[in-house]
Every structure is written in structure tokens, then in C-alpha cells.
Short mmCIF file of C-alpha atoms in Angstrom, two decimals:
data_model
loop_
_atom_site.label_atom_id
_atom_site.label_comp_id
_atom_site.label_asym_id
_atom_site.label_seq_id
_atom_site.Cartn_x
_atom_site.Cartn_y
_atom_site.Cartn_z
CA MET A 46 21.21 -51.84 -20.33
CA ARG A 47 24.74 -50.36 -20.35
CA ASP A 48 26.24 -50.22 -16.94
CA ASP A 49 28.09 -47.02 -17.59
CA ILE A 50 24.90 -45.25 -18.62
CA VAL A 51 23.12 -46.18 -15.52
CA ARG A 52 26.17 -45.05 -13.26
CA TRP A 53 26.34 -41.79 -15.38
CA LEU A 54 22.56 -41.19 -14.77
CA MET A 55 22.93 -41.84 -11.14
CA ALA A 56 25.97 -39.44 -10.71
CA GLU A 57 25.28 -36.78 -13.30
CA VAL A 58 21.49 -36.65 -13.81
CA LEU A 59 19.63 -37.82 -10.75
CA PRO A 60 21.13 -35.08 -8.38
CA HIS A 61 19.62 -32.49 -10.79
CA GLU A 62 16.20 -34.04 -11.27
CA ALA A 63 14.53 -31.88 -8.48
CA ASP A 64 15.71 -28.76 -10.11
CA ALA A 65 14.50 -29.89 -13.45
CA ARG A 66 11.08 -30.78 -12.01
CA ARG A 67 10.85 -27.31 -10.34
CA TRP A 68 11.66 -25.70 -13.61
CA LEU A 69 8.88 -27.76 -15.37
CA ARG A 70 6.35 -26.60 -12.70
CA ARG A 71 7.50 -22.92 -13.24
CA ALA A 72 7.22 -23.36 -17.07
CA GLY A 73 3.51 -24.38 -16.60
CA SER A 74 4.12 -28.06 -17.46
CA ARG A 75 3.16 -29.72 -14.17
CA ASN A 76 0.53 -31.83 -15.76
CA VAL A 77 3.09 -33.58 -17.91
CA GLU A 78 6.02 -33.41 -15.51
CA ASP A 79 6.37 -36.97 -14.95
CA ASP A 80 6.01 -37.94 -18.64
CA ILE A 81 8.73 -35.53 -19.69
CA ILE A 82 11.10 -36.72 -16.92
CA GLN A 83 10.63 -40.23 -18.05
CA GLU A 84 11.15 -39.31 -21.72
CA ALA A 85 14.25 -37.34 -20.81
CA TYR A 86 15.83 -40.31 -19.05
CA SER A 87 14.96 -42.46 -22.04
CA ARG A 88 16.80 -39.97 -24.25
CA LEU A 89 19.78 -39.47 -22.03
CA ALA A 90 20.15 -43.40 -21.71
CA ARG A 91 20.63 -43.47 -25.45
CA ILE A 92 23.61 -41.19 -25.57
CA GLU A 93 26.34 -43.09 -27.56
CA ASN A 94 29.34 -41.20 -26.53
CA LEU A 95 29.23 -40.10 -22.76
CA ASP A 96 32.74 -38.53 -23.06
CA ALA A 97 31.49 -36.02 -25.31
CA VAL A 98 28.91 -34.74 -22.71
CA ARG A 99 30.62 -31.93 -20.80
CA SER A 100 27.88 -31.30 -18.28
CA GLY A 101 25.30 -33.91 -17.49
CA ARG A 102 23.21 -31.17 -15.88
CA ALA A 103 23.21 -28.88 -18.96
CA TYR A 104 22.45 -31.82 -21.22
CA PHE A 105 19.52 -32.95 -18.98
CA PHE A 106 17.85 -29.58 -18.84
CA THR A 107 18.42 -28.97 -22.51
CA THR A 108 16.76 -32.25 -23.23
CA VAL A 109 13.85 -31.38 -20.81
CA ARG A 110 13.43 -28.03 -22.45
CA ASN A 111 13.40 -29.48 -25.88
CA LEU A 112 10.83 -32.02 -24.93
CA VAL A 113 8.67 -29.13 -23.59
CA PHE A 114 9.00 -27.31 -26.90
CA GLU A 115 8.20 -30.38 -28.88
CA ARG A 116 5.12 -30.85 -26.99
CA ILE A 117 4.02 -27.25 -27.60
CA ARG A 118 4.87 -27.56 -31.28
CA ARG A 119 2.86 -30.88 -31.52
CA SER A 120 -0.19 -29.22 -29.86
CA ARG A 121 -0.27 -26.92 -32.85
CA VAL A 122 -1.56 -23.98 -30.70
CA VAL A 123 1.76 -22.08 -30.38
CA PRO A 124 1.28 -19.84 -27.44
CA ILE A 125 4.09 -17.30 -27.92
CA ASP A 126 3.66 -16.16 -24.35
CA ALA A 127 4.22 -19.66 -23.11
CA LEU A 128 7.50 -19.81 -24.99
CA ALA A 129 8.59 -16.56 -23.66
CA GLU A 130 7.72 -17.75 -20.05
CA ILE A 131 9.76 -20.80 -20.57
CA ASP A 132 12.70 -18.79 -21.46
CA GLN A 133 12.24 -16.43 -18.59
CA ALA A 134 11.88 -19.35 -16.14
CA SER A 135 14.95 -20.99 -17.57
CA ILE A 136 17.21 -22.58 -15.14
CA LEU A 137 19.53 -23.68 -17.84
CA ASP A 138 22.94 -22.80 -16.73
CA GLU A 139 26.06 -24.53 -17.79
CA ALA A 140 27.95 -23.52 -14.87
CA PRO A 141 28.95 -26.79 -13.07
CA GLN A 142 26.79 -27.05 -9.90
CA ALA A 143 27.59 -28.29 -6.44
CA ASP A 144 30.90 -29.90 -6.14
CA GLN A 145 30.70 -33.75 -7.08
CA ILE A 146 32.26 -34.49 -3.83
CA VAL A 147 29.89 -32.60 -1.81
CA ALA A 148 27.19 -34.21 -3.82
CA GLY A 149 28.73 -37.50 -3.06
CA ARG A 150 28.63 -36.99 0.75
CA GLN A 151 25.13 -35.68 0.61
CA GLN A 152 24.05 -38.54 -1.33
CA LEU A 153 25.38 -40.87 1.26
CA ARG A 154 23.16 -39.03 3.90
CA LEU A 155 20.15 -39.05 1.30
CA VAL A 156 20.52 -42.76 0.84
CA GLU A 157 20.51 -43.40 4.68
CA ARG A 158 17.37 -41.08 5.01
CA LEU A 159 15.61 -42.79 2.11
CA ILE A 160 16.07 -46.22 3.60
CA GLU A 161 15.29 -45.17 7.04
CA GLU A 162 11.95 -43.91 5.92
CA LEU A 163 10.79 -47.11 4.39
CA PRO A 164 8.11 -49.40 5.94
CA GLU A 165 9.77 -51.74 8.47
CA ARG A 166 10.16 -54.99 6.46
CA CYS A 167 11.21 -52.95 3.49
CA ARG A 168 13.83 -51.18 5.39
CA GLN A 169 15.19 -54.39 6.70
CA VAL A 170 15.51 -55.79 3.07
CA PHE A 171 16.92 -52.54 1.84
CA THR A 172 19.53 -52.34 4.62
CA MET A 173 20.74 -55.85 3.80
CA ARG A 174 20.62 -55.57 0.15
CA ARG A 175 21.90 -52.07 -0.44
CA ILE A 176 24.00 -51.11 2.69
CA GLU A 177 25.38 -54.63 3.77
CA GLY A 178 25.65 -55.82 0.15
CA LEU A 179 23.79 -59.14 0.69
CA SER A 180 22.38 -60.93 -2.40
CA GLN A 181 18.57 -61.70 -2.65
CA ARG A 182 19.00 -65.24 -1.43
CA GLU A 183 21.25 -64.22 1.44
CA ALA A 184 18.95 -61.54 2.55
CA ALA A 185 15.83 -63.96 2.26
CA ALA A 186 17.75 -66.46 4.67
CA ALA A 187 18.79 -63.90 7.07
CA LEU A 188 15.25 -62.50 7.32
CA GLY A 189 13.57 -65.93 7.15
CA LEU A 190 11.52 -64.89 4.27
CA SER A 191 11.09 -66.39 0.74
CA GLU A 192 13.01 -64.96 -1.99
CA ASN A 193 9.99 -63.99 -3.78
CA ILE A 194 8.92 -61.91 -0.74
CA VAL A 195 12.28 -60.25 -0.80
CA GLU A 196 12.04 -59.43 -4.45
CA LYS A 197 8.52 -57.92 -3.83
CA GLU A 198 9.82 -55.77 -0.94
CA VAL A 199 12.71 -54.60 -3.24
CA ALA A 200 10.29 -53.54 -5.97
CA ARG A 201 7.84 -51.95 -3.39
CA GLY A 202 10.66 -50.01 -1.51
CA LEU A 203 12.13 -48.88 -4.82
CA ARG A 204 8.80 -47.57 -5.93
CA ILE A 205 8.50 -45.62 -2.82
CA ILE A 206 11.88 -44.16 -3.09
CA MET A 207 11.33 -43.33 -6.70
CA ASP A 208 8.23 -41.13 -5.68
CA ARG A 209 10.38 -39.71 -2.81
CA MET A 210 13.12 -38.57 -5.33
CA ALA A 211 10.40 -36.99 -7.41
CA ALA A 212 9.04 -35.25 -4.35
CA MET A 213 12.40 -33.63 -3.55
CA ALA A 214 11.23 -30.94 -6.08
CA ASP A 215 8.82 -29.94 -3.31
CA ALA A 216 11.29 -29.91 -0.50
CA PRO A 217 14.75 -31.26 -0.71
CA LEU A 218 15.72 -33.71 2.14
CA ILE A 219 19.04 -32.05 2.24
CA ALA A 220 19.92 -28.52 1.54
CA SER A 221 21.83 -28.30 -1.81
CA ALA A 222 25.32 -27.19 -1.64
CA ARG A 223 26.52 -24.24 -3.65
CA SER A 224 30.20 -24.65 -3.18
CA GLN A 225 30.69 -23.68 -6.76
CA ASP A 226 29.46 -20.18 -6.27
CA ASP A 227 31.72 -19.86 -3.29
CA GLY A 228 34.70 -20.84 -5.48
CA ARG A 229 33.75 -18.31 -8.07
CA ARG A 230 33.68 -15.49 -5.40
CA GLN A 231 37.03 -16.56 -4.20
CA ARG A 232 38.36 -16.05 -7.60
CA ASP A 233 36.88 -12.64 -8.08
CA ARG A 234 38.45 -11.20 -5.15
CA MET B 143 -1.24 -38.60 -17.95
CA MET B 144 -0.01 -38.46 -14.31
CA ASP B 145 -1.77 -41.76 -13.70
CA GLY B 146 -0.05 -43.23 -16.70
CA ALA B 147 3.30 -42.15 -15.49
CA ASN B 148 2.68 -43.55 -12.11
CA ALA B 149 1.56 -46.94 -13.46
CA ILE B 150 4.70 -47.01 -15.61
CA ASP B 151 6.90 -46.36 -12.53
CA ASP B 152 5.18 -49.38 -10.92
CA ILE B 153 6.10 -51.53 -13.63
CA ALA B 154 9.60 -50.11 -13.89
CA ALA B 155 10.22 -50.78 -10.19
CA ASP B 156 9.07 -54.44 -10.53
CA TRP B 157 11.49 -54.86 -13.62
CA ALA B 158 14.45 -53.30 -11.76
CA ALA B 159 13.82 -55.73 -8.86
CA ARG B 160 13.67 -58.64 -11.15
CA LEU B 161 16.59 -57.68 -13.20
CA ASP B 162 18.65 -57.43 -9.96
CA ARG B 163 18.11 -61.12 -9.18
CA GLY B 164 18.57 -62.08 -12.81
CA LEU B 165 16.12 -62.72 -15.74
CA ASP B 166 15.23 -65.89 -17.50
CA ALA B 167 14.89 -65.74 -21.29
CA ASP B 168 11.09 -65.35 -21.32
CA GLU B 169 11.27 -62.45 -18.91
CA GLN B 170 13.99 -60.74 -20.84
CA THR B 171 11.76 -61.05 -24.04
CA GLU B 172 8.90 -59.58 -22.07
CA LEU B 173 10.98 -56.66 -20.65
CA ASP B 174 12.54 -55.84 -24.01
CA ARG B 175 9.04 -55.73 -25.51
CA TRP B 176 7.72 -53.51 -22.77
CA LEU B 177 10.76 -51.13 -22.97
CA SER B 178 10.32 -50.77 -26.79
CA GLU B 179 6.62 -49.89 -26.47
CA ASP B 180 7.02 -46.37 -25.25
CA PRO B 181 10.08 -44.05 -24.49
CA ARG B 182 8.42 -43.36 -21.03
CA HIS B 183 8.79 -47.03 -20.12
CA HIS B 184 12.48 -47.00 -21.11
CA GLY B 185 13.06 -43.75 -19.21
CA ALA B 186 11.29 -45.01 -16.13
CA PHE B 187 13.26 -48.12 -16.13
CA VAL B 188 16.65 -46.57 -16.46
CA ARG B 189 15.77 -44.08 -13.78
CA ALA B 190 14.67 -46.88 -11.52
CA GLN B 191 18.05 -48.61 -12.24
CA ALA B 192 19.98 -45.32 -11.45
CA ILE B 193 18.19 -45.02 -8.13
CA TRP B 194 18.77 -48.54 -7.20
CA THR B 195 22.47 -48.13 -8.06
CA MET B 196 22.59 -44.85 -5.96
CA LEU B 197 21.08 -46.71 -2.87
CA GLY B 198 24.01 -49.36 -3.20
CA CYS B 199 26.70 -46.54 -3.19
CA GLY B 200 25.85 -45.72 0.45
CA ASN B 201 27.91 -48.68 1.36
CA ALA B 202 30.90 -47.94 -0.81
CA LEU B 203 30.83 -44.24 0.20
CA ALA B 204 30.76 -45.02 3.95
CA GLY B 205 33.65 -47.37 3.47
CA GLY B 206 35.73 -44.68 2.05
CA SER B 207 35.73 -45.77 -1.74
CA SER B 208 33.15 -44.45 -3.89
CA PRO B 209 32.72 -45.93 -7.32
CA GLY B 210 30.95 -43.67 -9.70
CA LEU B 211 29.73 -41.08 -7.19
CA THR B 212 32.84 -38.86 -6.66
CA GLU B 213 36.24 -38.29 -8.16
CA GLY B 214 37.79 -38.91 -4.70
CA GLY B 215 39.17 -36.46 -2.27
CA SER B 216 37.44 -34.63 0.56
CA VAL B 217 35.72 -31.24 0.70
CA ALA B 218 38.72 -29.89 2.56
CA ASP B 219 41.46 -30.68 -0.12
CA ARG B 220 39.41 -29.36 -3.02
CA PRO B 221 40.78 -25.78 -3.08
CA ASN B 222 44.25 -27.16 -3.14
CA ARG B 223 43.67 -29.34 -6.24
CA ARG B 224 41.96 -26.56 -8.10
CA TRP B 225 44.54 -24.00 -8.75
CA VAL B 226 43.30 -20.55 -9.12
CA LEU B 227 45.29 -18.46 -11.61
CA ALA B 228 44.27 -14.77 -11.37
CA ALA B 229 44.56 -12.93 -14.55
CA VAL B 230 48.31 -13.04 -15.33
CA ALA B 231 49.44 -9.59 -16.29
CA SER B 232 51.46 -10.70 -19.12
CA GLY B 233 48.73 -12.90 -20.55
CA VAL B 234 46.22 -9.99 -20.53
CA GLY B 235 48.71 -7.62 -22.24
CA ALA B 236 48.80 -9.97 -25.13
CA ILE B 237 45.18 -8.93 -26.28
CA ALA B 238 46.38 -5.87 -28.10
CA THR B 239 48.95 -7.69 -30.37
CA GLY B 240 46.89 -10.75 -30.86
CA GLY B 241 43.78 -8.80 -31.73
CA ALA B 242 45.39 -6.38 -34.12
CA MET B 243 47.56 -8.75 -36.03
CA TRP B 244 46.18 -10.16 -39.08
CA LEU B 245 48.38 -11.73 -41.73
CA GLY B 246 45.47 -13.60 -43.33
CA PHE B 247 44.41 -13.74 -46.84
CA ARG B 248 41.84 -11.51 -48.36
CA GLY B 249 40.78 -11.64 -52.04
CA ARG B 250 37.85 -10.86 -54.30
CA SER B 251 36.54 -13.45 -56.79
CA PRO B 252 33.34 -13.68 -58.86
CA GLY B 253 32.02 -15.79 -56.04
CA GLY B 254 32.37 -12.96 -53.61
CA GLU B 255 35.08 -11.97 -51.16
CA ASP B 256 37.20 -14.48 -49.19
CA PHE B 257 38.77 -14.07 -45.90
CA VAL B 258 41.15 -16.68 -44.70
CA THR B 259 43.14 -16.75 -41.30
CA GLY B 260 45.91 -19.03 -40.23
CA ARG B 261 47.21 -20.05 -36.85
CA SER B 262 47.59 -17.45 -34.18
CA GLN B 263 45.58 -15.02 -36.24
CA LEU B 264 42.42 -13.08 -35.49
CA ALA B 265 40.98 -10.81 -38.22
CA THR B 266 38.64 -7.84 -37.48
CA LEU B 267 36.83 -6.96 -40.66
CA GLN B 268 34.78 -3.80 -41.54
CA LEU B 269 32.32 -5.04 -44.19
CA ASP B 270 30.90 -2.80 -46.87
CA ASP B 271 27.46 -2.23 -45.09
CA GLY B 272 29.00 -1.10 -41.85
CA SER B 273 28.71 -4.65 -40.31
CA LYS B 274 31.80 -5.99 -38.34
CA ALA B 275 33.09 -9.30 -38.29
CA ILE B 276 35.68 -10.84 -36.14
CA VAL B 277 37.07 -14.11 -37.64
CA ASN B 278 38.78 -16.68 -35.31
CA SER B 279 42.07 -18.27 -36.28
CA ASN B 280 42.19 -21.22 -38.78
CA SER B 281 38.85 -19.88 -40.21
CA ALA B 282 37.56 -19.16 -43.78
CA ILE B 283 34.62 -17.11 -44.85
CA ASN B 284 33.08 -15.97 -47.92
CA VAL B 285 31.01 -12.79 -48.25
CA VAL B 286 28.54 -12.05 -51.06
CA TYR B 287 26.34 -8.93 -50.89
CA ASP B 288 23.32 -8.95 -53.23
CA SER B 289 20.39 -6.38 -53.36
CA ASP B 290 18.30 -8.69 -51.48
CA ARG B 291 20.54 -10.42 -48.97
CA ARG B 292 23.88 -10.41 -47.41
CA LEU B 293 25.29 -13.91 -47.38
CA VAL B 294 28.26 -15.03 -45.39
CA SER B 295 29.50 -18.63 -45.92
CA LEU B 296 31.39 -20.08 -42.92
CA ASN B 297 33.69 -22.71 -44.68
CA GLN B 298 35.85 -23.29 -41.75
CA GLY B 299 36.47 -22.16 -38.17
CA GLU B 300 34.39 -19.55 -36.33
CA GLY B 301 33.27 -15.91 -36.73
CA TRP B 302 31.37 -13.39 -34.70
CA PHE B 303 29.20 -10.86 -36.65
CA ASP B 304 27.85 -7.47 -35.43
CA VAL B 305 25.33 -6.88 -38.12
CA ALA B 306 24.26 -3.34 -39.34
CA LYS B 307 20.51 -2.84 -39.43
CA ASP B 308 19.08 -3.34 -42.98
CA ALA B 309 15.51 -4.64 -42.96
CA ALA B 310 15.50 -5.11 -46.73
CA ARG B 311 18.67 -7.26 -46.80
CA PRO B 312 18.77 -9.92 -44.14
CA PHE B 313 22.30 -10.90 -42.99
CA ILE B 314 22.73 -14.69 -43.33
CA VAL B 315 25.54 -17.00 -42.18
CA ARG B 316 25.45 -20.25 -43.81
CA VAL B 317 27.22 -23.24 -42.33
CA ASN B 318 26.60 -26.57 -43.76
CA ASP B 319 22.94 -27.17 -44.16
CA PHE B 320 21.91 -24.51 -41.77
CA GLU B 321 21.34 -20.76 -42.12
CA ALA B 322 21.41 -18.30 -39.37
CA ARG B 323 19.53 -15.11 -40.33
CA ALA B 324 19.41 -11.68 -38.61
CA VAL B 325 18.31 -8.17 -39.56
CA GLY B 326 20.36 -6.28 -36.90
CA THR B 327 22.00 -8.21 -34.12
CA ALA B 328 25.29 -9.80 -33.16
CA PHE B 329 25.95 -13.52 -32.94
CA ALA B 330 28.81 -16.01 -33.42
CA VAL B 331 28.91 -19.14 -35.55
CA SER B 332 31.32 -21.87 -35.47
CA ARG B 333 31.92 -24.93 -37.72
CA GLU B 334 33.40 -28.10 -36.36
CA THR B 335 33.68 -31.64 -37.79
CA GLU B 336 30.42 -33.03 -36.53
CA LYS B 337 28.46 -29.96 -35.36
CA GLY B 338 28.02 -26.36 -35.52
CA VAL B 339 27.38 -23.72 -32.90
CA VAL B 340 25.33 -20.47 -33.01
CA THR B 341 25.65 -18.22 -30.06
CA VAL B 342 23.67 -15.02 -29.87
CA THR B 343 25.07 -11.98 -28.16
CA GLU B 344 22.56 -9.42 -29.03
CA GLY B 345 18.96 -9.37 -30.60
CA VAL B 346 17.44 -12.44 -32.10
CA VAL B 347 18.69 -14.86 -34.75
CA GLU B 348 16.51 -17.08 -36.86
CA ILE B 349 18.14 -20.47 -37.61
CA THR B 350 16.77 -22.61 -40.43
CA GLY B 351 18.05 -26.21 -40.67
CA PRO B 352 17.01 -29.37 -42.71
CA ARG B 353 14.35 -30.13 -40.03
CA GLY B 354 12.77 -26.79 -39.19
CA MET B 355 13.36 -23.34 -37.94
CA ILE B 356 14.03 -21.73 -34.41
CA GLY B 357 14.32 -18.29 -32.99
CA LEU B 358 17.41 -17.80 -30.75
CA GLU B 359 17.67 -14.98 -28.37
CA ALA B 360 20.57 -13.15 -26.82
CA GLY B 361 22.32 -15.58 -24.41
CA GLY B 362 21.05 -18.53 -26.35
CA ARG B 363 23.12 -21.14 -28.00
CA ALA B 364 22.11 -23.66 -30.57
CA MET B 365 24.05 -26.78 -31.33
CA LEU B 366 23.65 -27.88 -34.87
CA SER B 367 24.12 -31.60 -35.67
CA TRP B 368 25.29 -32.18 -39.32
CA GLN B 369 24.37 -35.79 -39.15
CA GLU B 370 20.84 -35.41 -37.49
CA GLY B 371 20.08 -32.01 -38.91
CA THR B 372 18.72 -31.24 -35.43
CA MET B 373 19.29 -28.14 -33.26
CA LEU B 374 19.68 -28.43 -29.50
CA VAL B 375 18.98 -25.00 -27.81
CA GLU B 376 20.26 -23.91 -24.40
CA ALA B 377 20.57 -20.56 -22.46
CA LEU B 378 24.09 -19.60 -21.42
CA SER B 379 24.76 -17.65 -18.28
CA ALA B 380 26.43 -14.23 -18.87
CA ASP B 381 29.67 -15.68 -17.46
CA MET B 382 29.61 -18.73 -19.80
CA LEU B 383 28.86 -16.43 -22.78
CA ALA B 384 31.82 -14.23 -22.08
CA ARG B 385 33.97 -17.34 -21.74
CA LYS B 386 32.84 -18.90 -24.93
CA LEU B 387 33.47 -15.69 -26.97
CA ALA B 388 36.71 -14.49 -25.21
CA TRP B 389 38.53 -15.45 -28.47
CA ARG B 390 37.28 -12.24 -30.05
CA LYS B 391 39.73 -10.41 -27.64
CA GLY B 392 42.39 -12.83 -28.23
CA LEU B 393 41.81 -14.38 -24.87
CA VAL B 394 41.01 -17.72 -23.56
CA ILE B 395 39.19 -18.20 -20.25
CA PHE B 396 39.71 -21.55 -18.34
CA GLU B 397 37.70 -22.47 -15.49
CA GLY B 398 38.76 -25.70 -14.01
CA GLU B 399 40.08 -27.32 -16.99
CA ARG B 400 42.95 -29.77 -16.78
CA LEU B 401 46.22 -28.59 -17.90
CA VAL B 402 46.37 -31.07 -20.73
CA GLN B 403 42.95 -29.81 -22.01
CA ALA B 404 44.12 -26.09 -21.62
CA VAL B 405 47.31 -26.83 -23.54
CA ALA B 406 45.41 -28.69 -26.32
CA ARG B 407 43.14 -25.55 -26.65
CA LEU B 408 46.20 -23.41 -27.22
CA ASN B 409 47.90 -25.91 -29.58
CA GLU B 410 44.91 -26.00 -31.70
CA VAL B 411 45.33 -22.33 -32.69
CA ASN B 412 49.13 -21.73 -32.46
CA SER B 413 52.10 -23.05 -34.40
CA THR B 414 54.20 -22.89 -31.13
CA GLN B 415 53.26 -26.27 -29.71
CA ILE B 416 53.32 -26.88 -25.90
CA THR B 417 54.00 -30.31 -24.55
CA VAL B 418 53.35 -31.31 -21.00
CA ARG B 419 55.31 -34.11 -19.34
CA GLY B 420 54.10 -35.83 -16.28
CA ASP B 421 50.41 -37.02 -15.57
CA ALA B 422 50.09 -35.30 -12.26
CA LEU B 423 51.02 -32.01 -13.87
CA GLY B 424 48.73 -32.63 -16.75
CA ALA B 425 45.91 -33.20 -14.46
CA LYS B 426 46.15 -29.80 -12.71
CA GLU B 427 43.15 -27.65 -12.91
CA ILE B 428 43.63 -24.32 -14.62
CA THR B 429 41.45 -21.18 -13.91
CA GLY B 430 42.16 -17.81 -15.32
CA SER B 431 42.23 -15.75 -18.49
CA PHE B 432 45.24 -16.07 -20.91
CA GLY B 433 46.37 -14.53 -24.21
CA LEU B 434 45.18 -17.15 -26.79
CA PHE B 435 48.02 -16.50 -29.09
CA HIS B 436 50.74 -16.23 -26.65
CA PRO B 437 51.74 -19.88 -25.71
CA GLU B 438 54.95 -18.72 -24.19
CA GLN B 439 53.27 -16.51 -21.68
CA PHE B 440 50.85 -19.31 -20.80
CA ALA B 441 53.76 -21.68 -20.25
CA ALA B 442 55.61 -19.13 -18.19
CA ALA B 443 52.43 -18.61 -15.92
CA ILE B 444 52.03 -22.41 -15.52
CA GLY B 445 55.71 -22.71 -14.55
CA ALA B 446 55.27 -20.05 -11.86
CA MET B 447 51.95 -21.59 -10.44
CA PHE B 448 53.00 -25.10 -10.33
CA SER B 449 56.83 -24.73 -9.89
CA ALA B 450 57.15 -26.54 -13.04
CA LYS B 451 60.16 -26.24 -15.49
CA VAL B 452 59.60 -24.54 -18.72
CA VAL B 453 61.93 -25.04 -21.66
CA GLN B 454 61.55 -23.30 -24.97
CA ASN B 455 63.46 -24.50 -28.10
CA SER B 456 62.92 -24.53 -31.73
CA ASN B 457 60.54 -27.45 -31.34
CA GLY B 458 58.20 -25.64 -29.16
CA ILE B 459 57.71 -25.31 -25.42
CA LEU B 460 58.25 -28.22 -22.88
CA ILE B 461 56.61 -28.07 -19.50
CA THR B 462 57.78 -30.68 -16.94
CA ASP B 463 57.17 -31.24 -13.25
CA GLY B 464 60.44 -30.08 -11.48
CA GLN B 465 61.31 -33.49 -10.35
CA SER B 466 61.90 -35.35 -13.59
#
């Protein structure tokens, strides 16, 4: 897996996942929400030239939307109303969202929250591995656990956090910043 | 389906954990096989990796450096870095001359009527049926009107078309292997090296490509891929739409682009070329609207905003940061 892709997904796509999920729900695709998000990540991870992508958010949403359309087309019942509603509920907006920098600070708080909320042993493992930067072996030695157990805890904790990230569509852990809008207002004065 | 996605996430988390400590050859084969089975496997796995990477960035962020997550800088200093240029009076005044000037080529041939524009030119055309076309600089279109259709071929550049209603004769803009078809509506089509873009400003446009057909409504934009034959559709905000089509008024609107990018945009359409010297200056962010065909006014505005030195000679315009 290309490292730059994973980093890009983390910085440019992950912060917008909750919005994409909310849109899918409004567009009546809740039952296939997880499948579409997974497929969207797969498509995004196959982008050859990341430099050509101006807005990760816009690209992500367009991909999600296309996947919904493809599903509707494949189902062969083409409910025109459904398509119209999708357009109406569109959150596709190319305007760059919350400042990257604000997102970065928020993400730090988010990371702390996510790790704090893990079950105790899991939390210890994640704190060592991700906050303190210990290797699996070092963490295992420090906690008096086998490496195998540490690995299992990593998988378990990661799984919990993956669900937690998806659930941010229900209620964000941290209010989203709209600094871009403020900037725009400033300019209009 | 939900359970399917959940089970996939279970396996994806396992693999992300294993990958982090390193895989042996058998595991690698097994992972590759699983990933290739279903795009959802692949997607869930890269998502798990992205989340794992994000969790590791807490450390770096807290320590002050922040690989991948931010471009550096704090919230407080953001407004300083992002220079806001209010519409510069001289830049806006440029519209009238930029828009009215047309020194391009117009000729009739058996293959229809050709319109060609050069650099720094914008052509506003009244077509025979009452339709109106605005042709961007460095563009070439060919117009053929038949009894059953009105066909415009976009051979180069970009055009915006305000189509007079005529149900019996659809108005078609052909660009590469794609056709955008309208009865009465307004839309823009542009042709680039690897892709085309259709932007609808009014009504509905039907686009047919090698792999199917879509209907695109006002505010919608379709990216046409020459190589793939595909169309990627997205909705633009009113703001974005105005920005993308500002060229029709001889304007260009920047919103946070770096100076080097803004200059590249102007250089693309004008013969007078601007050169920027100094990396810090080139990285300044530009916001505001400018006359697309008036590089000298743009340069003057940049000079005023950033206390930069602007020198114009027969080779073009040179902008340097005051120091050097």
C-alpha cells in the first residue's frame, strides 16, 4: 500500500467521512452506507496522481455520489424521484472546508478522546503504541504481555475506533469548524 | 449487507494490526488475495490504515511538528498568510475592453463556420438562430447548422453557449467522443489535454459519451475523461460556478491560490508573460477578482499588496520581493 495514499486519505478524506455518511442517509442509502463508504475508499486509494486532485472532499463526495448512481442504475428500477432527491440532498460543495490547521488541532483532541474511550488494556496499548510511539515489542515488554496479545488489542481497539469514526455521522465528537465561512464573510465586507 | 460490511471491517482491522508489526511471505500472499476479492475489502483496509495513521499523529501534533496533518502554522497567523485582495478598481475596469475586443479569425467553409481566438482575446458571437456564444481565448469552434440539428465542434479551448429554444433542432456541442445536447439552455464546455468539462448554468444538458448518457442540471459539472470515456458529475456552489465562468466577463477570480498558480493562469491566456522571483513571494495566497487579459494591472496590484517590485520591459513583467 502506498504510504502517500494512506496519509492523504487520513488528512483529506477521513475528516469528511461523517458528512458523506450523513448525506448517504439523507439520500435514502442508509442500508448500503457502509458498503458505499468502503467502495469509495477503495476507489480513492487507486488514484494515480494525487497532485491532480484539488479537493479531497469534493473528490470523495463525487465518488460516493457516483457509487450511489451506479447502484441505482444496476438495480434497473430507475426511480426518477430518488435521483431528484439525491440532487436536492446534495452536499457536494467544492468550497474548501474547515481550515486544515483547525482540523489538525481538532484531530489531536479527537485522537485523545478516541483512545481514552477504549477498554482499559486496549487504552494502555494504544497510548504506548500511538502516543508514545513504542513498537509492538516494546509495548509488550512494558505491559508484561505477549506480543500476540498486544497485536490482538491493537486489532480490537482499531476496530472499535473504526466504528466510532463511522458513528460520528450521528453525533460529532467535536463540533466542526467553519472557519472558511468566516473568511469569506470577511472578504465580502 | 450491513453485517457484510461489519465482518469486512473486523478482518480489515486484523490485517492493519498485523501489517503494522510486519508480515511474512505467506501472510502477504493471503492479504493480497483477500484485498483483490472485493473492492470493499480493499476500501475497508485502507480506511483502517488511515485511521491507524491518524491515531499516531497525536504524538507528532502535540510535539509541534505535524507530518501530513497540517501545513504548519497556527490558527492565529492564518489571516496574515492569506492575503485578501479586494476587487482592485483597475482590474475590474478591464472587463469592458477585454470583453469587447475580438481580433480573432472568422471564416465560412463547406464544413461550416469557424471561429478562432488567440491569446488575450474573448469573442462574443451572435449565431444565426439567435443563440449566443462566448468563446474563451486560445479557442477554436466550428459551427454547422442543419435542418435537424445545430452542431458546434469545440476543437480547442472553451466556450459558453446560451442556446435559443428550438425543439426541432437540438443544439449539440461535440468535444472529442462526447456530445452535450440541449434544446434551450445555457452551458459551458471546455477541452483540455486529458479531459473535458461541461458546466451547466441554466436548464438541463444531456451528455452522451462512449459509455453512456447522463442528464446534467444547472449548477452541475461533468468531467469527461478522454482515456476512460467516463463522466464524473458534481454539483457546484453558486460561488464556485461564478468563479469558474468569470472568464466570460474577461475576469479571473482567485480564492487563496498561490501567486505562482495565479500567474500561471494569466500567462496561459496572455502574450505578456509575468515572471515571479522569490519562493516566499510565489507562495503568497491571492484572493480577489482581476482582469484576465490585463497582466500589467494584475502585477501592479500584487506589487501594492506585497510591497513587491514590479518591472515591465519588452520581455514581459518581472515581480520580485523588494529585498533582492
